[in-house]
PDB file of N, CA and C in Angstrom:
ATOM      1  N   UNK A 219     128.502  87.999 115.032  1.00  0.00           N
ATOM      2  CA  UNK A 219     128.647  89.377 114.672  1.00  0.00           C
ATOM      3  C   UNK A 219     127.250  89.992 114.520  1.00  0.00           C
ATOM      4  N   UNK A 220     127.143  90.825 115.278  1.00  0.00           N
ATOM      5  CA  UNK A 220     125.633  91.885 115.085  1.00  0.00           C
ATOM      6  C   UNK A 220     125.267  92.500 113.852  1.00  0.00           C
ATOM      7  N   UNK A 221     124.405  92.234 113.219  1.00  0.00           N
ATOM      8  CA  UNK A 221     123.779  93.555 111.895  1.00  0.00           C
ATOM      9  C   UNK A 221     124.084  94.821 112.757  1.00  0.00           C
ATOM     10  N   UNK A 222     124.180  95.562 111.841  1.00  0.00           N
ATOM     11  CA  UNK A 222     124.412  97.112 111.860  1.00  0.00           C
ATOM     12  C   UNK A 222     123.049  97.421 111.787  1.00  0.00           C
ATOM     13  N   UNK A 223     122.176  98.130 112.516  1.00  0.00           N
ATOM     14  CA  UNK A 223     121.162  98.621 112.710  1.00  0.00           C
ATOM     15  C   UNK A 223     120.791 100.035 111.456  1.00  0.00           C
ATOM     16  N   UNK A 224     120.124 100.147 110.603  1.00  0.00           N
ATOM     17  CA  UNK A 224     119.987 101.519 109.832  1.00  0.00           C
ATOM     18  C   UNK A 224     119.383 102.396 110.674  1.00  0.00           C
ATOM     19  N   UNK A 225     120.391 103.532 110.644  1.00  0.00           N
ATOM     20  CA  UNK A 225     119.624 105.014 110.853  1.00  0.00           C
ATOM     21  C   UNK A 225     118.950 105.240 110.069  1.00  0.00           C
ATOM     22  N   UNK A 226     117.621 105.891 110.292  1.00  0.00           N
ATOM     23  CA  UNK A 226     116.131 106.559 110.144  1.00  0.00           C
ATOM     24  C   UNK A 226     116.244 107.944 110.089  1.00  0.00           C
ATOM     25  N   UNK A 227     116.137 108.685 109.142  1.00  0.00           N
ATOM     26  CA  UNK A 227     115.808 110.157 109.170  1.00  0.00           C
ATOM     27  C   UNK A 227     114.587 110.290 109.388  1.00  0.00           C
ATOM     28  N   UNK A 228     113.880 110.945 110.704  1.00  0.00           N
ATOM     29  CA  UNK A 228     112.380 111.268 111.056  1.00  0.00           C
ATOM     30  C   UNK A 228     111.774 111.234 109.952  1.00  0.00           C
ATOM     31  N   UNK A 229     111.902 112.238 108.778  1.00  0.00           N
ATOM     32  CA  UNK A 229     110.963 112.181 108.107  1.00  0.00           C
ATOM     33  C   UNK A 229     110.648 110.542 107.113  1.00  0.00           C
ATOM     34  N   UNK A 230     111.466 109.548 107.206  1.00  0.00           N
ATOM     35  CA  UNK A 230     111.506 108.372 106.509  1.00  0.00           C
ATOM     36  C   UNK A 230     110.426 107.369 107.646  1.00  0.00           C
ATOM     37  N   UNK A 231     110.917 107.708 108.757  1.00  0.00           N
ATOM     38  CA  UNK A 231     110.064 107.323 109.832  1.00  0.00           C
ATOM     39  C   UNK A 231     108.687 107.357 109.800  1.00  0.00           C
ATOM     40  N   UNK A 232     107.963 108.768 109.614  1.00  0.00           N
ATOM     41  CA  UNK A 232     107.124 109.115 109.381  1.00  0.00           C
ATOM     42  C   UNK A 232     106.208 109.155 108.290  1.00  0.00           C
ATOM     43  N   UNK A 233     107.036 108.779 107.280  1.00  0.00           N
ATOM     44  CA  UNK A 233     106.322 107.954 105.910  1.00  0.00           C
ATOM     45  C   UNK A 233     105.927 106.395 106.242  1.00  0.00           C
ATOM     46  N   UNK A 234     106.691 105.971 106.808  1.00  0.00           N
ATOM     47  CA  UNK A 234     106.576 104.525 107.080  1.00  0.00           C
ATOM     48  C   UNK A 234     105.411 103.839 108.089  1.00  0.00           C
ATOM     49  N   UNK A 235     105.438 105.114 109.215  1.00  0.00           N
ATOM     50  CA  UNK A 235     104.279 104.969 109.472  1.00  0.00           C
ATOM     51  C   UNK A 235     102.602 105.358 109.097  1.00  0.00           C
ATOM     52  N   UNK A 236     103.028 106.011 107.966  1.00  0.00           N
ATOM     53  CA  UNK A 236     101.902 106.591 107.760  1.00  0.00           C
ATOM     54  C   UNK A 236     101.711 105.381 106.299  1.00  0.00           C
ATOM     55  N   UNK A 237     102.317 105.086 105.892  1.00  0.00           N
ATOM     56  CA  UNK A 237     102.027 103.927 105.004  1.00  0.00           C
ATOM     57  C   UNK A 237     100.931 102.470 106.015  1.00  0.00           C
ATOM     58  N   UNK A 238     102.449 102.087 106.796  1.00  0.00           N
ATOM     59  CA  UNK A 238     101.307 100.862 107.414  1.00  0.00           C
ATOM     60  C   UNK A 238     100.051 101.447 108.097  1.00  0.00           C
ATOM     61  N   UNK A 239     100.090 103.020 108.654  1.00  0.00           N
ATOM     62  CA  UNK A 239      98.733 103.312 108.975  1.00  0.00           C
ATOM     63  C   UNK A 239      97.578 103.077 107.981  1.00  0.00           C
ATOM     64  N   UNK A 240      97.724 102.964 106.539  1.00  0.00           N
ATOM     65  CA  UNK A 240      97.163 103.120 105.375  1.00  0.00           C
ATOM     66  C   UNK A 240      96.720 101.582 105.171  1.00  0.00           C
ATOM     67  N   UNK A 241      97.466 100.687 105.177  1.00  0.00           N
ATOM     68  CA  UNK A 241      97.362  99.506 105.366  1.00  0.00           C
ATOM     69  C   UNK A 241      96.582  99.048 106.634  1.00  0.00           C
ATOM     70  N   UNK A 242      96.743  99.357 107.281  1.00  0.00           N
ATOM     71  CA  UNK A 242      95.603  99.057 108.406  1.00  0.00           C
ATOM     72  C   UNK A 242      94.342  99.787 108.427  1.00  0.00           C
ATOM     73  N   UNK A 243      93.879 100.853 107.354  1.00  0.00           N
ATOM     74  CA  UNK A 243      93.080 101.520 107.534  1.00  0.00           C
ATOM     75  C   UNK A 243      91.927 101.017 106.437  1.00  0.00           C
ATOM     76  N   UNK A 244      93.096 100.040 105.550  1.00  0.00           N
ATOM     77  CA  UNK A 244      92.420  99.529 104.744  1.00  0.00           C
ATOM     78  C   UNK A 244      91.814  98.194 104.503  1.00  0.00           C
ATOM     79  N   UNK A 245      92.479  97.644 105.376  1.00  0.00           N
ATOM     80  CA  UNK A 245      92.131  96.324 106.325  1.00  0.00           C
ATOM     81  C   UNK A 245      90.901  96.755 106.951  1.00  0.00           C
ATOM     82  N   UNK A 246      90.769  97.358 107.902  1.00  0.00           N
ATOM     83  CA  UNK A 246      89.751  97.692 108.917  1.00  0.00           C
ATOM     84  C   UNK A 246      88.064  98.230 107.784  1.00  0.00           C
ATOM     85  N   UNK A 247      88.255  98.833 106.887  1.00  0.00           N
ATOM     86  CA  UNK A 247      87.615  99.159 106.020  1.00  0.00           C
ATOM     87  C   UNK A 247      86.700  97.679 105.061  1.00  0.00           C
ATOM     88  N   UNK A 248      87.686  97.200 104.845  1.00  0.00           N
ATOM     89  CA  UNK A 248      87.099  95.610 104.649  1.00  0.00           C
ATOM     90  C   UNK A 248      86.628  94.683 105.495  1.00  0.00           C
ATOM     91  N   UNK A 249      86.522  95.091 106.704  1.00  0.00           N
ATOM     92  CA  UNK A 249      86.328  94.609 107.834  1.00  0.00           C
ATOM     93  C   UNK A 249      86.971  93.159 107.809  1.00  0.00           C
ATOM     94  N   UNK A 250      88.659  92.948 107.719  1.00  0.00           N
ATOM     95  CA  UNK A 250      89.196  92.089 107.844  1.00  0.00           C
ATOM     96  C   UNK A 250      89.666  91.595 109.324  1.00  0.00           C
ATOM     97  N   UNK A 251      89.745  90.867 110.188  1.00  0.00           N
ATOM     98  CA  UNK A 251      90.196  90.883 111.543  1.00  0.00           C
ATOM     99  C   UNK A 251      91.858  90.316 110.986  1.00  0.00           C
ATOM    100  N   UNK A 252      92.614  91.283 112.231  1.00  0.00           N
ATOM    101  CA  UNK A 252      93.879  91.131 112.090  1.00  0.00           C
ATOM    102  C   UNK A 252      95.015  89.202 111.750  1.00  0.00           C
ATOM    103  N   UNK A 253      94.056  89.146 112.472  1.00  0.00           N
ATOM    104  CA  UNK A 253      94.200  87.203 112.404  1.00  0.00           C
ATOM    105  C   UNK A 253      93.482  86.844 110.740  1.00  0.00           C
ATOM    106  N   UNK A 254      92.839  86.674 110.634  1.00  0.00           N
ATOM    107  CA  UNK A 254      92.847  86.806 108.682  1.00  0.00           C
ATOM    108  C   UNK A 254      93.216  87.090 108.015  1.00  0.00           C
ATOM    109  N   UNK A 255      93.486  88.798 108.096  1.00  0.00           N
ATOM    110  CA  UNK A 255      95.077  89.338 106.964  1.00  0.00           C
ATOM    111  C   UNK A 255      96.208  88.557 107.053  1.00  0.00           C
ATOM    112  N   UNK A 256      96.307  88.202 108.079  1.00  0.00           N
ATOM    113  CA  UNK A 256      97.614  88.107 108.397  1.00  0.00           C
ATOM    114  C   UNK A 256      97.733  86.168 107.591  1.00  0.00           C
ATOM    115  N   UNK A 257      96.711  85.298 108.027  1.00  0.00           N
ATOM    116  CA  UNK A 257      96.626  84.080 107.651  1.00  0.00           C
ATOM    117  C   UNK A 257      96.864  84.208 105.843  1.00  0.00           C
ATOM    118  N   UNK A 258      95.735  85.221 105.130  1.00  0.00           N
ATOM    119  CA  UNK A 258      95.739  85.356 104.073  1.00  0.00           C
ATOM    120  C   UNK A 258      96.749  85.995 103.332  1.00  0.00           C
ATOM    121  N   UNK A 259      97.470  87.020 103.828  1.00  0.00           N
ATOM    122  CA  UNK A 259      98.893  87.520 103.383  1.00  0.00           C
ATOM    123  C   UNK A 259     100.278  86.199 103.750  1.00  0.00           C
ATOM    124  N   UNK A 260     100.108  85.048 104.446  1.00  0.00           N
ATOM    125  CA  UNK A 260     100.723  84.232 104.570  1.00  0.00           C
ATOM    126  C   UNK A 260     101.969  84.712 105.700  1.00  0.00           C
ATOM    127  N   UNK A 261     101.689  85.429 106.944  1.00  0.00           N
ATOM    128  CA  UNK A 261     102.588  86.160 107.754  1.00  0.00           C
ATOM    129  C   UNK A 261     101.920  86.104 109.099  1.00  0.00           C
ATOM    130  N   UNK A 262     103.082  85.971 110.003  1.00  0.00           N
ATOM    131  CA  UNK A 262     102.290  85.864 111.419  1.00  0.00           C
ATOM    132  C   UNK A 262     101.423  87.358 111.797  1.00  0.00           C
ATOM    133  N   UNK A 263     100.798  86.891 112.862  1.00  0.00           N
ATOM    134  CA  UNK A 263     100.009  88.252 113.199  1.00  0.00           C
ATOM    135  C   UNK A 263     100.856  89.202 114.162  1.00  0.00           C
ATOM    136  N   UNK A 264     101.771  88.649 114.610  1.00  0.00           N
ATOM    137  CA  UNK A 264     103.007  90.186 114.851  1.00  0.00           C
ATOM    138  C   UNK A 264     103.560  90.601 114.292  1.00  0.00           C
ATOM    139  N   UNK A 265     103.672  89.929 112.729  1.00  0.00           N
ATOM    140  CA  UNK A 265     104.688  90.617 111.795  1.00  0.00           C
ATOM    141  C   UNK A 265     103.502  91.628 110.979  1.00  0.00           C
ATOM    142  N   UNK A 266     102.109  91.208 110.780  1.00  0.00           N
ATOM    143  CA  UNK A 266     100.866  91.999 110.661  1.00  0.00           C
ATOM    144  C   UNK A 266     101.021  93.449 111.559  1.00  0.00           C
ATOM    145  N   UNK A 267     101.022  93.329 112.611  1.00  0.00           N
ATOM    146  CA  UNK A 267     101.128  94.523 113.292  1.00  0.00           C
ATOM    147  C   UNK A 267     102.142  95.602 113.209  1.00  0.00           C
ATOM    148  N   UNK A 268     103.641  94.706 113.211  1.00  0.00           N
ATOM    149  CA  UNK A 268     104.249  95.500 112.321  1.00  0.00           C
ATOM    150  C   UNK A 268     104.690  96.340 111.579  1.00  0.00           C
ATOM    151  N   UNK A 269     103.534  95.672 110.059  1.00  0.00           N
ATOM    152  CA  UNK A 269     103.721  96.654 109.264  1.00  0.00           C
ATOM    153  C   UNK A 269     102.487  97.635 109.351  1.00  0.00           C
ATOM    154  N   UNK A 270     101.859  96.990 110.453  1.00  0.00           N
ATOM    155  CA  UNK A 270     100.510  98.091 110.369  1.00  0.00           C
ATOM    156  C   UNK A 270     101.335  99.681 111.222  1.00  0.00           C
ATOM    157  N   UNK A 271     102.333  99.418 112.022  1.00  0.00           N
ATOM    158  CA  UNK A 271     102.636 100.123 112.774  1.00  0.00           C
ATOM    159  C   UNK A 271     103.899 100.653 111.927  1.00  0.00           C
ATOM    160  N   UNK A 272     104.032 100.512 110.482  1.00  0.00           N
ATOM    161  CA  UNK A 272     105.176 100.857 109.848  1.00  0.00           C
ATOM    162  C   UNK A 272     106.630 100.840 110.184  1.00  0.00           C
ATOM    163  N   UNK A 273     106.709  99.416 110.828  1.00  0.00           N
ATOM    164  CA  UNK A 273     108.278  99.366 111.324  1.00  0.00           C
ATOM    165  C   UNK A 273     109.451  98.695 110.165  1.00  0.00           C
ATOM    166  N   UNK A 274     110.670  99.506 109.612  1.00  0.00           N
ATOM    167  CA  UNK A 274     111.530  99.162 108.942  1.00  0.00           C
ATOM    168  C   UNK A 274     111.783  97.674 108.877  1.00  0.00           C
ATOM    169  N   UNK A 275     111.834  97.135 109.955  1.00  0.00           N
ATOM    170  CA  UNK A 275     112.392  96.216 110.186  1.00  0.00           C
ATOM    171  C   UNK A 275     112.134  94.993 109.388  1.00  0.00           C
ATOM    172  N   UNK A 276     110.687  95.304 109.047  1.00  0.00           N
ATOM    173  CA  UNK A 276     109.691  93.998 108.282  1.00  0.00           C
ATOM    174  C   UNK A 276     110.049  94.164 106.591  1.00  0.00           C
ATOM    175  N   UNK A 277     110.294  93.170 106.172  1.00  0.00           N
ATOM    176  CA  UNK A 277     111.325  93.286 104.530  1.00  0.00           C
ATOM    177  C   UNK A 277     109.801  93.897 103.835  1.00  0.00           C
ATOM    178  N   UNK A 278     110.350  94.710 102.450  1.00  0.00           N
ATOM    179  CA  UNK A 278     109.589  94.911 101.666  1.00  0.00           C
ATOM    180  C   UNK A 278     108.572  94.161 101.381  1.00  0.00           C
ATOM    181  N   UNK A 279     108.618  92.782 100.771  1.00  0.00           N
ATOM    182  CA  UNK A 279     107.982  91.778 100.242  1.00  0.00           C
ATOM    183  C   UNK A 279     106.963  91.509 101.536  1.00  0.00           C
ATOM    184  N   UNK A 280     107.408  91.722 102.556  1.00  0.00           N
ATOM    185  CA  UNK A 280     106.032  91.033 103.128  1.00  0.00           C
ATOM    186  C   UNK A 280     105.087  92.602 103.277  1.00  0.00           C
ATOM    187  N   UNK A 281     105.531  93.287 102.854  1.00  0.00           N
ATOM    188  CA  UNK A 281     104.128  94.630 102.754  1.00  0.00           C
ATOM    189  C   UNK A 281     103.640  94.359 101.449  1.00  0.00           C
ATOM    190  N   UNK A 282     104.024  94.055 100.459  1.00  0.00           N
ATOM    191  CA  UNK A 282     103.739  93.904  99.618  1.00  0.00           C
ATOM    192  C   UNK A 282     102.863  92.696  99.515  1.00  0.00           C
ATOM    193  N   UNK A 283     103.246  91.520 100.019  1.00  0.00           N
ATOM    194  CA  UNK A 283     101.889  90.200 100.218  1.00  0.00           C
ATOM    195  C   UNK A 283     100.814  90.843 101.166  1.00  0.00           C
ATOM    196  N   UNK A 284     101.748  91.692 102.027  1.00  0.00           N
ATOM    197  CA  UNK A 284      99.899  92.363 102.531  1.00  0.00           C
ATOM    198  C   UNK A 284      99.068  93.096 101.216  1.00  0.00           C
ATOM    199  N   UNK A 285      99.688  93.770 100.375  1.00  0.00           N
ATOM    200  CA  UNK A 285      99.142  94.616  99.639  1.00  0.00           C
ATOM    201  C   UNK A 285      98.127  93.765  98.566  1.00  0.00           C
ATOM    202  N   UNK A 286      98.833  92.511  98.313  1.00  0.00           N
ATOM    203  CA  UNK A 286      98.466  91.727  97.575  1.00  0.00           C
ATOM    204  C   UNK A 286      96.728  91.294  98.071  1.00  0.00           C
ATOM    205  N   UNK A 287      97.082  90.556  99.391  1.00  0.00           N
ATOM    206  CA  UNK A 287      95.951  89.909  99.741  1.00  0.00           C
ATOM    207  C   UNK A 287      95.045  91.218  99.900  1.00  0.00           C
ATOM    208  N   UNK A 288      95.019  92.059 100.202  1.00  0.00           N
ATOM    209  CA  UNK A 288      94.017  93.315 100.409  1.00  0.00           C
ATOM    210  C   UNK A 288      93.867  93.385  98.980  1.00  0.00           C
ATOM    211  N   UNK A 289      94.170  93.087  97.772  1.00  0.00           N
ATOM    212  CA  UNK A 289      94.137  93.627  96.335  1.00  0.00           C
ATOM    213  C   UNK A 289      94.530  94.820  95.932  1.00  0.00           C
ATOM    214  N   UNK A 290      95.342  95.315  96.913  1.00  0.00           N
ATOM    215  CA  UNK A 290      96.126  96.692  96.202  1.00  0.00           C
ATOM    216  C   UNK A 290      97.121  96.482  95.821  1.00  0.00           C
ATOM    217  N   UNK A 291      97.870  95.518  95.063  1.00  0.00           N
ATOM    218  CA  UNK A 291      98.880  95.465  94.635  1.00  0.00           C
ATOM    219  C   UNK A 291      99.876  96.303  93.488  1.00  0.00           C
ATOM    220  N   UNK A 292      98.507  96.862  93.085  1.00  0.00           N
ATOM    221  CA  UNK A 292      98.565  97.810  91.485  1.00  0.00           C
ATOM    222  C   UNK A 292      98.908  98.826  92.274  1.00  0.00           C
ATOM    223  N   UNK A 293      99.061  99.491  93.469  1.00  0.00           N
ATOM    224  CA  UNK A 293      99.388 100.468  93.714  1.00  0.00           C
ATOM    225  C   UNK A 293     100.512 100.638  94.167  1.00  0.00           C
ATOM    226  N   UNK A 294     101.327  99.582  94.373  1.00  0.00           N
ATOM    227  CA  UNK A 294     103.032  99.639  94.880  1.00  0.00           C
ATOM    228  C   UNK A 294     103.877  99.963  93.160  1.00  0.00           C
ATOM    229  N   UNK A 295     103.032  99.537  92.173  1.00  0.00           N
ATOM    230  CA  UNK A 295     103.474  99.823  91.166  1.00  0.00           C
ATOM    231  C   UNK A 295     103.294 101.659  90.393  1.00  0.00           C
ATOM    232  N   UNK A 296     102.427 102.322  91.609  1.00  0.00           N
ATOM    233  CA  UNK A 296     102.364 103.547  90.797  1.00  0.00           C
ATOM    234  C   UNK A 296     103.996 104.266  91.935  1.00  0.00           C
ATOM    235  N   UNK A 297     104.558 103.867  92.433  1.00  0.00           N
ATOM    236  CA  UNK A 297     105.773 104.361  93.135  1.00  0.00           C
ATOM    237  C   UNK A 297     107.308 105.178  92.127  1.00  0.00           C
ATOM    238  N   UNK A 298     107.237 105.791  92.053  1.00  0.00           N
ATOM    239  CA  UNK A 298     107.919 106.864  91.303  1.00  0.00           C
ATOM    240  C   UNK A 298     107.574 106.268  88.887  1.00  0.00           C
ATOM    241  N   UNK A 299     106.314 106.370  89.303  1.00  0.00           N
ATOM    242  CA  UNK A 299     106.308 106.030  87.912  1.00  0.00           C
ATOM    243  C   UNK A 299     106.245 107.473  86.926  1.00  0.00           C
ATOM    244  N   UNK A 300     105.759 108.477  88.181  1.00  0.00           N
ATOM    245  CA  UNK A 300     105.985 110.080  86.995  1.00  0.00           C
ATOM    246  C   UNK A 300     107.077 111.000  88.365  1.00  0.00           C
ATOM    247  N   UNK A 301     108.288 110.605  87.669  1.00  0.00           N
ATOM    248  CA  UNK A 301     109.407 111.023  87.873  1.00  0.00           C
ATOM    249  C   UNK A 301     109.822 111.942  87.611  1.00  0.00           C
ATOM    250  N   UNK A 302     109.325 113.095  87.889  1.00  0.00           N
ATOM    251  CA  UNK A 302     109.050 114.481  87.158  1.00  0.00           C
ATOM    252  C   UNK A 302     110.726 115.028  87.275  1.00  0.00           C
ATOM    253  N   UNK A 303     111.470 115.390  88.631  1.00  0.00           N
ATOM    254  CA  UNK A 303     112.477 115.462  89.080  1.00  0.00           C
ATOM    255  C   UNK A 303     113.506 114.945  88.096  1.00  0.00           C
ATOM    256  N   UNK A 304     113.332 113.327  88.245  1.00  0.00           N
ATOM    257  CA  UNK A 304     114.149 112.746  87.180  1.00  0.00           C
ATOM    258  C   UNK A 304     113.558 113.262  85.547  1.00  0.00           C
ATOM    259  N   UNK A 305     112.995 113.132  84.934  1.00  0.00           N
ATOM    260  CA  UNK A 305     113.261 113.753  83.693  1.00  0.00           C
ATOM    261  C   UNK A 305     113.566 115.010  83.242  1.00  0.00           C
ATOM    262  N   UNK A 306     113.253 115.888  84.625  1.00  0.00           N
ATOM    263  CA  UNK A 306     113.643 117.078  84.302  1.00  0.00           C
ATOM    264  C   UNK A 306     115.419 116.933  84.475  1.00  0.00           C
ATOM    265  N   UNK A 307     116.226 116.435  84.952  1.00  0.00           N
ATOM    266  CA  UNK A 307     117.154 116.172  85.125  1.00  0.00           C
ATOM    267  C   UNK A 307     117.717 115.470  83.673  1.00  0.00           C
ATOM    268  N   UNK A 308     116.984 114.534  83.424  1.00  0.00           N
ATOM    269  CA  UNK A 308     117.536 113.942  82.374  1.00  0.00           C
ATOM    270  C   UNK A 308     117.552 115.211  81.521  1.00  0.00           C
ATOM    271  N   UNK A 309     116.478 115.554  81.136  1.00  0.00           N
ATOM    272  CA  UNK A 309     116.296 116.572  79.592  1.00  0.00           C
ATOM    273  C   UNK A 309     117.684 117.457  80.015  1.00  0.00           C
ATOM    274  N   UNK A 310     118.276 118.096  81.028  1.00  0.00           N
ATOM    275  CA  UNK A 310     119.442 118.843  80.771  1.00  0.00           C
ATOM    276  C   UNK A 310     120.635 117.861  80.867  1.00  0.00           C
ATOM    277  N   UNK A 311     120.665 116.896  80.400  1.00  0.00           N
ATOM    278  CA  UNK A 311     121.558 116.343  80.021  1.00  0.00           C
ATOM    279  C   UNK A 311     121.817 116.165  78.742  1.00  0.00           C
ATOM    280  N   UNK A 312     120.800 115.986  77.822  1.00  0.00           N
ATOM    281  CA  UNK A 312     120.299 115.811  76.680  1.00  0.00           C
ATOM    282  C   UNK A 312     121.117 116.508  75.883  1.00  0.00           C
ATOM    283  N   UNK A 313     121.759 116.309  74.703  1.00  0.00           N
ATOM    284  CA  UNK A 313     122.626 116.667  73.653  1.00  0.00           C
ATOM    285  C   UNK A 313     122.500 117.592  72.969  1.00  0.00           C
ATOM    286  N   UNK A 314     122.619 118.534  72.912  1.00  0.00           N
ATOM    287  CA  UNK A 314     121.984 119.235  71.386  1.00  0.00           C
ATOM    288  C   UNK A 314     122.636 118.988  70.594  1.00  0.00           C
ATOM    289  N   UNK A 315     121.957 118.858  69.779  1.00  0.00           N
ATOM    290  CA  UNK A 315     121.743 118.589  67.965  1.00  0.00           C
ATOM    291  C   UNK A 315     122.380 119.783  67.308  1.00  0.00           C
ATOM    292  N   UNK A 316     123.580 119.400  66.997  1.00  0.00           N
ATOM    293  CA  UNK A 316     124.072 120.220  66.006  1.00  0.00           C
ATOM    294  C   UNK A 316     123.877 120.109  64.787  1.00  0.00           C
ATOM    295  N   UNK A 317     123.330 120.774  63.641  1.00  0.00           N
ATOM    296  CA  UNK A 317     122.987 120.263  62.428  1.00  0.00           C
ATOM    297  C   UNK A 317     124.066 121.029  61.332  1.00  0.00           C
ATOM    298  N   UNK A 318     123.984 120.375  60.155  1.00  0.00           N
ATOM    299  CA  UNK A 318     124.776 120.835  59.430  1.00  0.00           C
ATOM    300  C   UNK A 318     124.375 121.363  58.250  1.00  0.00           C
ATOM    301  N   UNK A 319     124.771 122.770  57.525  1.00  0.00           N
ATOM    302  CA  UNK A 319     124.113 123.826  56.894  1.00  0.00           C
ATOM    303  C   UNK A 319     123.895 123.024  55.727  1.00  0.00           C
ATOM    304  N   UNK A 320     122.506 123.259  55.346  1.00  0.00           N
ATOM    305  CA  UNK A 320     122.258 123.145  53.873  1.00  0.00           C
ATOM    306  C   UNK A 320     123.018 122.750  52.780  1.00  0.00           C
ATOM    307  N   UNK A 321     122.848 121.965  51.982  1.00  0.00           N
ATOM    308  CA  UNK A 321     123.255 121.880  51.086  1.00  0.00           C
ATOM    309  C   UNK A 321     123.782 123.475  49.940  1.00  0.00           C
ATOM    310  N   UNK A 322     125.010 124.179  49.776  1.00  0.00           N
ATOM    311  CA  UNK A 322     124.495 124.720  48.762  1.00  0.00           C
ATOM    312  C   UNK A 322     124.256 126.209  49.400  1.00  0.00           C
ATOM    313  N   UNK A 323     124.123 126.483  50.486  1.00  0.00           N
ATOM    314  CA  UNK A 323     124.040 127.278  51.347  1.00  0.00           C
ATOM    315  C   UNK A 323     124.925 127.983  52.484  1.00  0.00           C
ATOM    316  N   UNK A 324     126.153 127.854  51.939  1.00  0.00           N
ATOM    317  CA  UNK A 324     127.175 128.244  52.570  1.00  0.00           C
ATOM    318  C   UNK A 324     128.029 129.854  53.114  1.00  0.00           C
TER     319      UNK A 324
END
């Protein structure tokens, strides 16, 4: 039985490549050769290209051992950490506080 292939909305596409472009830009910057990242992230050098070329296909975790061996790992962790959207969402959910009159004050 075949996997079901995921549809791609362009613009998801276009994040993805512009991520592994980022990853390769940052490789190249360290002057790493593609055959070294790839040894040192523990991944063949077509699955290297890959994600340099931002293809879905390659599981999370191995962008992430790239991220690792490059030492950016701290930065997969800034990924929706100010959730502005979401708390603004939350706060109108938020209860109000009904309080109850004074003592004595009726």
């Amino acid at each position: 039985m075949a996997q079901k292939k995921a549809v791609l909305f362009p613009k998801t596409v276009s994040i993805l490549e512009r991520f592994g472009e980022n990853i390769k830009l940052a490789r190249l910057r360290r002057n790493i050769s593609s055959s070294l990242q790839a040894e040192r992230a523990g991944i063949s050098r077509p699955t290297l290209t890959m994600i340099e070329k931002g293809s879905p296909s390659v599981s999370l975790g191995k962008y992430v051992q790239v991220l690792v061996s490059l030492g950016l790992e701290k930065d997969i962790l800034r990924v929706a950490a100010d959730d502005e959207l979401g708390r603004k969402l939350q706060d109108l959910n938020l209860p109000i506080r009904q309080r109850a009159t004074k003592k004595g004050k009726r």
